[in-house]
Coordinates of C-alpha atoms in Angstrom, one line a residue:
M108 CA 0.0 0.0 0.0
L109 CA 1.5 3.4 -1.1
L110 CA 1.9 6.1 1.5
S111 CA 0.0 9.3 1.2
H112 CA 1.9 12.5 0.8
R113 CA 1.5 13.4 4.5
Q114 CA 2.5 10.0 5.6
L115 CA 5.6 10.1 3.5
C116 CA 6.5 13.5 5.0
L117 CA 5.9 12.2 8.5
L118 CA 8.1 9.2 7.8
L119 CA 11.0 11.3 6.4
L120 CA 10.9 13.8 9.3
C121 CA 10.6 11.2 12.0
T122 CA 13.4 9.2 10.5
T123 CA 15.8 12.2 10.7
Q124 CA 14.7 12.9 14.3
F125 CA 15.3 9.2 15.1
V126 CA 18.8 9.4 13.6
A127 CA 19.6 12.6 15.5
L128 CA 18.9 11.1 18.9
L129 CA 20.2 7.6 18.0
D130 CA 23.6 9.2 17.3
F131 CA 23.9 10.5 20.8
S132 CA 23.9 7.0 22.2
I133 CA 25.0 4.6 19.4
T134 CA 28.7 5.1 20.3
M135 CA 28.2 4.4 24.0
I136 CA 28.4 0.6 23.9
P137 CA 31.4 0.3 21.5
L138 CA 33.5 2.8 23.6
P139 CA 36.0 0.1 24.7
Q140 CA 36.6 -0.9 21.1
I141 CA 37.0 2.7 20.1
Q142 CA 39.5 3.3 22.9
H143 CA 41.5 0.2 21.9
S144 CA 41.4 1.1 18.2
L145 CA 42.4 4.8 18.3
G146 CA 44.2 5.1 21.6
F147 CA 41.9 7.3 23.6
T148 CA 42.8 8.1 27.2
P149 CA 40.0 7.2 29.7
G150 CA 39.2 10.8 30.4
G151 CA 39.1 11.7 26.7
L152 CA 36.9 8.8 25.7
Q153 CA 33.7 10.4 26.9
W154 CA 34.1 13.2 24.4
V155 CA 33.2 10.7 21.7
I156 CA 29.7 11.1 23.1
N157 CA 29.9 14.7 24.5
A158 CA 31.3 16.3 21.4
Y159 CA 28.1 15.4 19.6
G160 CA 25.9 16.3 22.5
V161 CA 27.5 19.7 23.2
A162 CA 27.5 20.6 19.5
I163 CA 23.8 19.8 18.9
A164 CA 22.8 21.4 22.2
G165 CA 24.8 24.5 21.6
F166 CA 23.6 25.2 18.1
L167 CA 20.0 24.0 18.0
L168 CA 18.7 27.5 18.7
L169 CA 20.8 28.8 15.8
G170 CA 19.4 26.0 13.6
G171 CA 15.8 26.9 14.6
R172 CA 16.3 30.5 13.8
A173 CA 18.1 29.8 10.5
A174 CA 15.1 27.6 9.5
D175 CA 12.7 30.5 10.2
L176 CA 14.9 33.0 8.4
F177 CA 16.1 31.1 5.3
G178 CA 13.4 28.4 4.7
R179 CA 12.8 25.2 6.6
R180 CA 13.4 22.7 3.8
R181 CA 16.6 24.5 2.6
V182 CA 18.1 24.4 6.1
F183 CA 16.9 20.8 6.6
I184 CA 18.7 19.6 3.5
A185 CA 21.9 21.6 4.3
G186 CA 22.1 20.2 7.8
L187 CA 21.4 16.6 6.7
L188 CA 24.1 16.9 4.0
L189 CA 26.7 18.0 6.6
F190 CA 25.6 15.3 9.1
T191 CA 25.8 12.5 6.4
A192 CA 29.3 13.7 5.2
A193 CA 30.6 13.9 8.8
S194 CA 29.3 10.4 9.5
L195 CA 31.2 9.1 6.5
L196 CA 34.4 10.8 7.5
G197 CA 34.1 9.8 11.1
G198 CA 34.0 6.1 10.2
F199 CA 37.5 6.6 8.6
S200 CA 38.9 8.3 11.7
H201 CA 42.6 7.4 12.5
S202 CA 43.1 9.4 15.6
P203 CA 41.1 10.6 18.7
A204 CA 41.1 14.2 17.4
M205 CA 39.6 13.3 14.1
L206 CA 36.8 11.3 15.6
V207 CA 35.9 14.0 18.1
A208 CA 36.0 16.6 15.4
T209 CA 33.7 14.6 13.1
R210 CA 31.4 13.9 16.0
A211 CA 31.1 17.6 16.6
L212 CA 30.4 18.2 12.9
Q213 CA 27.6 15.6 13.1
G214 CA 26.2 17.4 16.1
F215 CA 26.2 20.7 14.2
G216 CA 24.5 19.2 11.2
A217 CA 21.8 17.7 13.4
A218 CA 21.4 21.0 15.1
M219 CA 20.5 22.4 11.7
F220 CA 18.1 19.8 10.4
S221 CA 16.3 18.8 13.7
P222 CA 14.5 22.1 14.4
A223 CA 13.8 22.5 10.7
A224 CA 12.2 19.1 10.6
F225 CA 10.1 20.0 13.7
S226 CA 8.7 23.1 12.0
L227 CA 8.1 21.2 8.7
L228 CA 6.1 18.7 10.7
L229 CA 3.9 21.5 12.1
A230 CA 3.4 22.8 8.6
V231 CA 2.4 19.4 7.2
F232 CA -0.2 18.9 10.0
P233 CA -1.7 22.3 10.8
E234 CA -5.0 21.0 12.3
P235 CA -4.7 20.6 16.1
A236 CA -6.0 17.0 16.3
Q237 CA -3.8 15.7 13.5
R238 CA -0.9 17.8 14.8
N239 CA -1.1 16.1 18.2
R240 CA -1.2 12.7 16.6
A241 CA 1.8 13.6 14.5
L242 CA 3.7 14.9 17.5
G243 CA 2.9 11.7 19.3
A244 CA 4.6 9.8 16.5
W245 CA 7.5 12.3 16.6
T246 CA 8.0 12.0 20.3
A247 CA 7.7 8.2 20.2
V248 CA 10.5 8.1 17.6
A249 CA 12.6 10.5 19.6
A250 CA 12.0 8.6 22.9
S251 CA 13.0 5.3 21.2
G252 CA 16.0 6.8 19.3
F253 CA 18.2 7.1 22.3
V254 CA 17.5 3.5 23.4
A255 CA 17.8 2.2 19.8
G256 CA 21.3 3.6 19.6
L257 CA 22.3 1.4 22.5
I258 CA 20.7 -1.6 21.0
L259 CA 22.0 -1.1 17.5
G260 CA 25.4 -0.1 18.8
G261 CA 25.8 -3.5 20.4
F262 CA 24.6 -5.4 17.3
I263 CA 26.7 -3.4 14.8
T264 CA 29.8 -3.5 16.9
D265 CA 29.7 -7.3 17.4
L266 CA 28.8 -8.0 13.7
L267 CA 30.7 -5.3 11.7
G268 CA 32.9 -3.3 14.0
W269 CA 32.6 0.1 15.6
R270 CA 33.2 2.2 12.5
W271 CA 29.8 1.0 11.1
V272 CA 27.9 2.8 14.0
L273 CA 28.8 5.9 12.0
W274 CA 28.6 4.6 8.5
I275 CA 25.1 3.3 9.1
N276 CA 23.9 7.0 8.9
V277 CA 25.2 7.4 5.3
P278 CA 22.6 5.3 3.4
V279 CA 19.8 6.6 5.6
G280 CA 20.8 10.2 5.0
L281 CA 21.1 9.7 1.3
L282 CA 17.7 8.1 1.1
V283 CA 16.0 10.9 3.0
L284 CA 17.8 13.5 0.8
A285 CA 16.6 11.8 -2.3
L286 CA 13.0 11.9 -1.1
S287 CA 13.3 15.4 0.4
P288 CA 11.5 17.1 -2.6
A289 CA 8.3 15.7 -1.2
L290 CA 8.6 18.0 1.8
P291 CA 7.0 21.4 1.8
Q292 CA 9.2 24.4 1.0
G293 CA 8.8 25.9 4.4
R294 CA 9.6 29.4 3.0
P295 CA 11.0 32.1 5.2
D296 CA 8.3 33.7 7.3
A297 CA 7.5 37.3 6.4
A298 CA 7.7 38.2 10.1
A299 CA 11.3 37.0 10.3
A300 CA 12.5 37.8 6.7
G301 CA 14.1 41.1 7.7
G302 CA 16.1 39.6 10.5
S303 CA 19.6 38.2 10.8
L304 CA 21.3 35.4 12.6
D305 CA 22.4 36.1 16.2
V306 CA 25.8 34.5 15.9
W307 CA 27.1 36.0 19.2
G308 CA 24.2 34.5 21.0
A309 CA 24.9 31.1 19.4
L310 CA 28.5 31.2 20.5
L311 CA 27.6 32.2 24.1
V312 CA 25.0 29.4 24.5
A313 CA 27.4 26.8 22.9
S314 CA 30.3 27.9 25.1
G315 CA 28.1 27.9 28.2
A316 CA 26.8 24.4 27.5
A317 CA 30.3 23.0 26.6
T318 CA 31.8 24.5 29.8
L319 CA 29.1 23.1 32.0
V320 CA 29.5 19.6 30.5
F321 CA 33.3 19.9 30.7
A322 CA 33.1 20.9 34.4
F323 CA 31.5 17.6 35.4
A324 CA 33.5 15.5 32.9
N325 CA 36.8 17.0 34.3
S326 CA 35.7 16.2 37.8
E327 CA 36.7 12.6 37.0
H328 CA 40.3 13.8 37.5
V329 CA 40.0 16.5 40.2
G330 CA 36.8 15.6 42.1
L331 CA 33.4 17.1 42.4
A332 CA 34.4 19.2 45.4
H333 CA 37.5 20.7 43.8
P334 CA 37.7 24.5 43.3
L335 CA 38.3 24.0 39.6
T336 CA 35.0 22.2 39.3
F337 CA 33.1 25.0 41.1
G338 CA 35.0 27.6 39.0
L339 CA 34.0 25.9 35.7
V340 CA 30.4 25.6 36.8
A341 CA 30.4 29.3 37.7
L342 CA 32.0 30.3 34.4
A343 CA 29.3 28.2 32.5
L344 CA 26.5 29.9 34.4
A345 CA 28.0 33.3 33.8
L346 CA 28.2 32.6 30.0
L347 CA 24.6 31.4 30.0
A348 CA 23.5 34.5 32.0
L349 CA 25.4 36.7 29.5
F350 CA 23.5 34.9 26.7
V351 CA 20.2 35.8 28.4
W352 CA 21.4 39.5 28.8
V353 CA 22.4 39.7 25.1
E354 CA 19.2 38.2 23.9
G355 CA 17.3 41.0 25.6
R356 CA 19.2 43.7 23.7
V357 CA 19.8 42.5 20.2
A358 CA 17.4 43.4 17.4
T359 CA 16.9 39.8 16.2
P360 CA 17.6 37.5 19.2
L361 CA 18.4 33.8 18.8
M362 CA 15.9 33.2 21.6
P363 CA 13.3 35.9 22.0
L364 CA 12.7 36.2 25.7
A365 CA 9.0 36.9 25.2
V366 CA 8.6 33.3 23.7
F367 CA 10.6 31.6 26.5
L368 CA 8.9 33.6 29.3
R369 CA 5.5 32.3 28.3
R370 CA 4.4 30.0 31.1
S371 CA 3.7 27.1 28.8
T372 CA 6.8 27.3 26.7
G373 CA 9.2 28.2 29.4
G374 CA 7.8 25.7 31.8
A375 CA 7.9 22.9 29.2
N376 CA 11.5 23.6 28.5
I377 CA 12.5 23.6 32.2
V378 CA 10.7 20.3 32.7
S379 CA 12.4 18.9 29.6
L380 CA 15.8 20.0 30.8
L381 CA 15.5 18.4 34.2
A382 CA 13.8 15.2 33.0
N383 CA 16.5 14.6 30.5
T384 CA 19.3 14.9 33.0
A385 CA 18.1 11.5 34.1
L386 CA 17.9 10.0 30.6
G387 CA 21.6 9.9 29.7
P388 CA 22.9 8.5 32.9
T389 CA 20.1 5.9 33.2
F390 CA 21.0 4.3 29.8
V391 CA 24.7 4.5 30.3
V392 CA 24.7 3.3 33.9
V393 CA 22.4 0.4 33.1
A394 CA 24.5 -0.6 30.0
L395 CA 27.7 -0.4 32.1
A396 CA 26.1 -2.4 35.0
M397 CA 25.0 -5.2 32.6
Q398 CA 28.5 -5.4 31.0
E399 CA 30.8 -4.9 33.9
V400 CA 28.8 -6.4 36.8
L401 CA 26.6 -9.0 35.1
G402 CA 29.1 -9.8 32.3
F403 CA 26.7 -9.2 29.3
S404 CA 28.1 -8.9 25.8
A405 CA 27.4 -5.8 23.7
T406 CA 24.5 -7.5 21.9
R407 CA 23.0 -8.9 25.0
T408 CA 23.2 -5.5 26.7
G409 CA 21.3 -4.0 23.8
L410 CA 18.6 -6.6 24.1
G411 CA 18.4 -6.0 27.8
L412 CA 17.4 -2.4 27.1
L413 CA 14.8 -3.4 24.6
P414 CA 11.9 -3.5 27.1
M415 CA 12.6 0.1 28.1
A416 CA 12.5 1.1 24.4
V417 CA 9.2 -0.7 23.9
A418 CA 7.7 1.0 27.0
F419 CA 9.0 4.4 25.7
T420 CA 7.5 3.8 22.2
L421 CA 4.1 2.5 23.3
A422 CA 3.6 5.2 25.9
S423 CA 4.7 8.1 23.6
A424 CA 2.8 6.9 20.4
W425 CA -0.5 5.8 21.9
A426 CA -1.1 6.3 25.6
G427 CA 0.4 9.8 25.8
P428 CA -1.5 11.5 22.9
A429 CA -4.8 9.8 24.0
L430 CA -4.4 11.1 27.6
I431 CA -3.4 14.6 26.3
A432 CA -6.7 14.7 24.3
R433 CA -8.7 13.7 27.3
C434 CA -6.9 15.4 30.3
G435 CA -4.7 18.2 28.8
T436 CA -1.0 18.5 29.0
K437 CA -0.3 19.4 32.6
P438 CA -2.0 16.3 34.3
V439 CA -0.2 14.0 31.8
I440 CA 3.2 15.6 32.5
V441 CA 2.7 15.4 36.3
G442 CA 1.5 11.8 36.1
G443 CA 4.3 10.7 33.8
M444 CA 7.0 12.4 35.9
L445 CA 5.7 10.6 39.0
L446 CA 6.0 7.2 37.3
F447 CA 9.4 8.2 35.9
I448 CA 10.6 9.1 39.4
G449 CA 9.2 5.8 40.8
G450 CA 10.9 3.8 38.2
L451 CA 14.3 5.5 38.8
A452 CA 13.9 5.1 42.6
M453 CA 13.2 1.4 42.1
L454 CA 16.1 1.0 39.7
G455 CA 18.5 2.9 41.9
A456 CA 17.7 0.9 45.0
S457 CA 18.0 -2.4 43.2
L458 CA 21.3 -1.6 41.5
A459 CA 23.0 -1.2 44.9
T460 CA 22.8 -5.0 45.3
L461 CA 22.6 -6.0 41.7
A462 CA 21.5 -9.6 41.5
S463 CA 20.1 -10.2 38.0
W464 CA 18.7 -8.4 35.0
A465 CA 15.2 -9.6 35.6
A466 CA 15.1 -8.8 39.3
S467 CA 17.2 -5.6 39.5
I468 CA 16.9 -3.9 36.1
L469 CA 13.8 -4.9 34.2
P470 CA 11.1 -3.5 36.6
G471 CA 12.6 -0.1 37.2
T472 CA 13.5 0.5 33.6
V473 CA 10.1 -0.4 32.3
L474 CA 8.3 1.8 34.8
A475 CA 10.7 4.7 34.0
G476 CA 10.2 4.2 30.3
I477 CA 6.4 4.3 30.7
G478 CA 6.6 7.5 32.8
Y479 CA 9.0 9.3 30.5
G480 CA 7.1 8.2 27.4
L481 CA 3.8 9.6 28.8
A482 CA 5.4 13.0 29.8
F483 CA 7.5 13.5 26.7
P484 CA 4.7 14.2 24.1
A485 CA 2.8 16.3 26.7
W486 CA 5.6 18.7 27.3
T487 CA 6.3 18.8 23.6
V488 CA 2.7 19.9 22.9
A489 CA 2.9 22.4 25.8
G490 CA 6.2 23.8 24.4
I491 CA 4.6 24.9 21.1
D492 CA 1.1 25.7 22.5
G493 CA 0.2 29.2 21.3
V494 CA 3.6 29.9 19.7
P495 CA 3.2 32.0 16.5
E496 CA 4.0 30.1 13.3
A497 CA 6.9 32.4 12.6
D498 CA 8.6 31.0 15.7
H499 CA 7.9 27.3 15.3
G500 CA 11.5 26.5 14.3
L501 CA 12.7 28.4 17.3
A502 CA 10.3 26.5 19.6
G503 CA 11.4 23.2 18.2
G504 CA 15.0 24.2 18.6
M505 CA 14.4 25.2 22.2
L506 CA 12.8 21.9 23.1
T507 CA 15.5 19.8 21.5
T508 CA 18.2 22.0 23.1
T509 CA 16.9 21.4 26.6
Q510 CA 16.7 17.7 25.8
E511 CA 20.3 17.5 24.6
V512 CA 21.7 19.8 27.2
G513 CA 19.9 17.8 29.9
S514 CA 21.2 14.5 28.6
A515 CA 24.8 15.7 28.2
V516 CA 24.9 17.4 31.6
G517 CA 23.1 14.4 33.2
L518 CA 25.6 12.0 31.7
A519 CA 28.6 14.0 33.0
V520 CA 27.0 14.3 36.5
G521 CA 26.2 10.6 36.6
V522 CA 29.8 9.6 35.7
A523 CA 31.1 12.1 38.3
V524 CA 28.8 10.7 41.1
S525 CA 29.8 7.1 40.2
I526 CA 33.5 7.9 40.4
A527 CA 33.0 9.8 43.7
V528 CA 31.3 6.8 45.2
L529 CA 34.1 4.5 44.1
A530 CA 36.7 7.0 45.4
G531 CA 34.9 6.8 48.8
G532 CA 35.4 3.1 48.9
G533 CA 32.0 2.0 47.4
T534 CA 31.5 -0.7 44.9
A535 CA 30.8 -0.2 41.2
A536 CA 27.2 -1.3 41.8
Q537 CA 26.8 1.3 44.6
G538 CA 28.3 4.0 42.3
Y539 CA 25.7 3.1 39.6
S540 CA 23.0 3.2 42.3
G541 CA 24.1 6.7 43.4
A542 CA 24.0 8.1 39.9
I543 CA 20.5 6.9 39.3
L544 CA 19.2 8.2 42.7
V545 CA 20.7 11.6 41.9
S546 CA 18.9 11.5 38.6
A547 CA 15.6 10.7 40.4
C548 CA 16.1 13.9 42.6
L549 CA 16.6 16.0 39.4
V550 CA 13.4 14.6 37.9
A551 CA 11.6 15.4 41.2
A552 CA 12.8 19.0 40.8
G553 CA 11.3 18.9 37.3
L554 CA 8.0 17.6 38.7
A555 CA 7.9 20.5 41.1
C556 CA 8.5 23.0 38.3
A557 CA 5.7 21.4 36.2
I558 CA 3.3 21.8 39.1
V559 CA 4.2 25.4 39.8
I560 CA 4.9 26.9 36.4
L561 CA 2.8 25.1 33.8
P562 CA -0.7 26.6 33.3
G563 CA -3.7 24.4 33.8
K564 CA -6.5 24.1 31.2
A565 CA -8.5 27.0 32.7
A566 CA -5.4 29.3 32.7
R567 CA -4.7 28.4 29.0
Q568 CA -8.3 29.1 28.0
E569 CA -8.2 32.5 29.8
A570 CA -4.9 33.4 28.1
A571 CA -6.3 32.5 24.7
S572 CA -9.4 34.6 25.2

């Protein structure tokens, strides 16, 4: 049966979102093979992941604004071309510097095409009911992309070698590029056509995100309580504060504060940021626990994460959109975050005395997957609720930025907590447990923000009138 035009567009756009998030995690499982092949130091190895995460997080807002200014399809194609070329080059890496550089280029390309794809999706599905269903598919793909990276990373590494975790992007990228004429033009908005790119804002937010991630990554060597760690965190916060100050004074800001300061948009981004600080460390910690404590192979580790991926996908694609239509976004976010916290607490407690996959890992990961899967589409809908069409690329870039920044920072924090526990005489299992319990606390902070900041249905109807 042939796909309709809308179905084809949805498939193409969801495919690129899947690949963008998959590439954040697909190199996690083959890290030992990459280290052996290219000679990475233990401290430098995590930048195989973080170079991609920091680049995509730092430049997503620039990509969203570029899509609004220069045309969504044009920026989508340019970003996907860069991403595909960087994937090809990365597979041929012969040194740590070359791999880290190509991973950063991949992240920059994804930062261009991801927000453009989001705004094209909104253009293809303008009706609210159809848009929410399309966003359900979009968020289901995004939720499963991170987990699928771990699963595919294990299979591909065992079957073909680590270089293919990068080369696998090339045929997918070329296929989407060949079919991209089916996508709408997404012409520049008249409201934004006279603007220009806020390059200084982009550099400030990218520098702030990179410094924050580096602060926690470097704590592996100096410790979380070291003055250098505190100094780097302070510098990162100062750069991000300077970014906010600049955005309030330039003629064409990268992130118009009026958009972010809307309760629904700003609240959804804060919730996304805090919820995603748990996502990165959860997957990495569980993958490490299965390999280092339970002795699983890379392929078996990927299969061990499959139930969480299924829970993500089912909750995001079906249960989440249905509950949003019935209850509204805020109740679904609150309920999903409660389940997410419960799953993380269960997982953290069981990892301390890791006995088996079925007893210690399966229950908590499935419950966490259901909770995150329910909340993800709800805060995505809340993040674009009432945003003018001219700012859809920006709104998409903001949501994906908080998602990527949260995952990158959460991963660095999780590694730092695990190392601190080990340095204090704890076991590896206790270190993993501590990382997950810290993540649960961060999600609890996100739940509090959702309750306090996000408007209820009555408040949204009053604002609309």
